[in-house]
Amino acid sequence: QVQVVESGGGLVQPGGSLRLSCAASGSIFSINAMGWYRQAPGKERELVASITSGGSTNYADSVKGRFTISRANAKNTVYLQMNRLKPEDTAVYYCNVDSCDYVGCSGSWGQGTQVTVSS
């Protein structure tokens, strides 16, 4: 069992910044990758950014240059620094953790954190 908890969402004006945090705990031997997804009302859930155990990152074109994903030294926490936020960034942001225990590997989702960009 893996628990994933996101935090850091809130209401921010266009052009502002937020930093989201994702903490994974539970039966984890290793983490292969962690990623941030978002889902706006009536829209498909989409990948925002991801980072592998080797430090390789991937970003959606819509956030490239504005968002930065990073991993803490403890290797069970990732952050999403969001700068120059736009109204179209408004969504529920979910963290996904691709991890392995001593039995196998699986993906786990957090409950999500709301990000609202509005004046």
Tab-separated table of C-alpha atoms in Angstrom:
chain	number	residue	atom	x	y	z
A	1	GLN	CA	0.000	0.000	0.000
A	2	VAL	CA	1.244	3.440	-0.992
A	3	GLN	CA	-0.112	6.748	0.210
A	4	VAL	CA	0.266	9.865	-1.920
A	5	VAL	CA	-0.535	13.301	-0.519
A	6	GLU	CA	-0.479	16.558	-2.469
A	7	SER	CA	-0.425	20.025	-0.986
A	8	GLY	CA	0.217	23.625	-1.950
A	9	GLY	CA	-2.761	24.429	-4.133
A	10	GLY	CA	-4.808	27.561	-3.785
A	11	LEU	CA	-6.086	30.724	-5.418
A	12	VAL	CA	-3.564	32.901	-7.207
A	13	GLN	CA	-3.738	35.831	-9.607
A	14	PRO	CA	-2.534	35.524	-13.200
A	15	GLY	CA	1.222	35.887	-13.328
A	16	GLY	CA	1.617	34.565	-9.814
A	17	SER	CA	3.388	31.484	-8.512
A	18	LEU	CA	2.602	28.374	-6.513
A	19	ARG	CA	4.648	25.401	-5.404
A	20	LEU	CA	2.951	22.034	-5.143
A	21	SER	CA	4.329	19.219	-3.015
A	22	CYS	CA	3.795	15.481	-3.322
A	23	ALA	CA	4.815	13.088	-0.562
A	24	ALA	CA	4.763	9.319	-0.989
A	25	SER	CA	4.796	6.882	1.896
A	26	GLY	CA	4.004	3.290	2.726
A	27	SER	CA	5.331	0.111	1.179
A	28	ILE	CA	8.013	1.578	-1.052
A	29	PHE	CA	11.316	-0.012	-1.896
A	30	SER	CA	12.091	2.264	-4.800
A	31	ILE	CA	10.468	4.939	-6.921
A	32	ASN	CA	10.874	4.739	-10.678
A	33	ALA	CA	9.166	7.996	-11.517
A	34	MET	CA	6.826	10.627	-10.164
A	35	GLY	CA	4.610	12.912	-12.152
A	36	TRP	CA	2.087	15.701	-11.969
A	37	TYR	CA	-1.176	15.537	-13.888
A	38	ARG	CA	-4.034	17.984	-14.037
A	39	GLN	CA	-7.698	17.834	-14.931
A	40	ALA	CA	-9.913	20.806	-15.656
A	41	PRO	CA	-13.727	20.547	-15.676
A	42	GLY	CA	-14.898	18.728	-18.789
A	43	LYS	CA	-11.335	17.986	-19.855
A	44	GLU	CA	-9.173	14.894	-20.057
A	45	ARG	CA	-6.561	14.374	-17.371
A	46	GLU	CA	-3.217	15.338	-18.856
A	47	LEU	CA	0.418	14.950	-17.946
A	48	VAL	CA	1.989	18.196	-16.775
A	49	ALA	CA	5.483	17.097	-15.773
A	50	SER	CA	7.333	13.971	-14.751
A	51	ILE	CA	10.717	13.013	-13.378
A	52	THR	CA	12.442	9.634	-13.379
A	53	SER	CA	14.772	8.109	-10.819
A	54	GLY	CA	17.651	9.153	-13.046
A	55	GLY	CA	16.544	12.774	-13.024
A	56	SER	CA	15.170	12.919	-16.548
A	57	THR	CA	12.267	15.365	-16.824
A	58	ASN	CA	9.413	15.783	-19.246
A	59	TYR	CA	6.986	18.696	-19.590
A	60	ALA	CA	3.813	19.425	-21.447
A	61	ASP	CA	4.337	22.059	-24.123
A	62	SER	CA	1.814	24.322	-22.429
A	63	VAL	CA	3.904	24.601	-19.251
A	64	LYS	CA	7.428	24.319	-20.591
A	65	GLY	CA	9.528	27.233	-19.417
A	66	ARG	CA	7.084	28.124	-16.653
A	67	PHE	CA	6.908	24.989	-14.494
A	68	THR	CA	9.759	23.045	-12.925
A	69	ILE	CA	9.545	19.584	-11.405
A	70	SER	CA	12.149	18.522	-8.862
A	71	ARG	CA	12.791	15.709	-6.422
A	72	ALA	CA	13.974	15.951	-2.840
A	73	ASN	CA	17.065	14.123	-1.637
A	74	ALA	CA	14.869	11.794	0.401
A	75	LYS	CA	13.499	10.563	-2.948
A	76	ASN	CA	9.948	10.316	-1.656
A	77	THR	CA	8.909	13.899	-2.309
A	78	VAL	CA	8.537	15.875	-5.512
A	79	TYR	CA	7.709	19.508	-6.094
A	80	LEU	CA	6.124	21.406	-8.920
A	81	GLN	CA	7.170	25.034	-9.028
A	82	MET	CA	4.619	26.918	-11.102
A	83	ASN	CA	5.501	30.413	-12.274
A	84	ARG	CA	3.731	32.940	-14.479
A	85	LEU	CA	0.448	31.159	-13.951
A	86	LYS	CA	-2.352	31.595	-16.455
A	87	PRO	CA	-6.124	31.140	-16.086
A	88	GLU	CA	-5.901	28.060	-18.307
A	89	ASP	CA	-3.707	26.440	-15.649
A	90	THR	CA	-6.780	26.201	-13.421
A	91	ALA	CA	-7.375	22.533	-12.625
A	92	VAL	CA	-7.128	19.870	-9.990
A	93	TYR	CA	-3.520	18.735	-9.894
A	94	TYR	CA	-2.807	15.084	-9.133
A	95	CYS	CA	0.442	13.391	-8.224
A	96	ASN	CA	1.244	9.927	-9.550
A	97	VAL	CA	3.946	7.706	-8.079
A	98	ASP	CA	5.405	4.769	-9.985
A	99	SER	CA	6.941	2.700	-7.212
A	100	CYS	CA	7.997	-0.820	-6.341
A	101	ASP	CA	7.843	-2.804	-3.144
A	102	TYR	CA	9.241	-6.269	-2.533
A	103	VAL	CA	6.403	-7.892	-4.470
A	104	GLY	CA	6.023	-5.765	-7.571
A	105	CYS	CA	5.530	-2.319	-9.046
A	106	SER	CA	2.462	-0.156	-9.473
A	107	GLY	CA	1.210	3.378	-9.876
A	108	SER	CA	-0.526	5.294	-7.104
A	109	TRP	CA	-2.571	8.499	-7.197
A	110	GLY	CA	-3.104	11.218	-4.666
A	111	GLN	CA	-6.442	12.899	-3.994
A	112	GLY	CA	-5.499	16.062	-5.834
A	113	THR	CA	-5.102	19.699	-4.938
A	114	GLN	CA	-7.065	22.557	-6.500
A	115	VAL	CA	-5.229	25.314	-8.329
A	116	THR	CA	-7.301	28.312	-9.359
A	117	VAL	CA	-5.783	31.160	-11.364
A	118	SER	CA	-8.134	34.119	-11.441
A	119	SER	CA	-8.206	37.847	-10.877
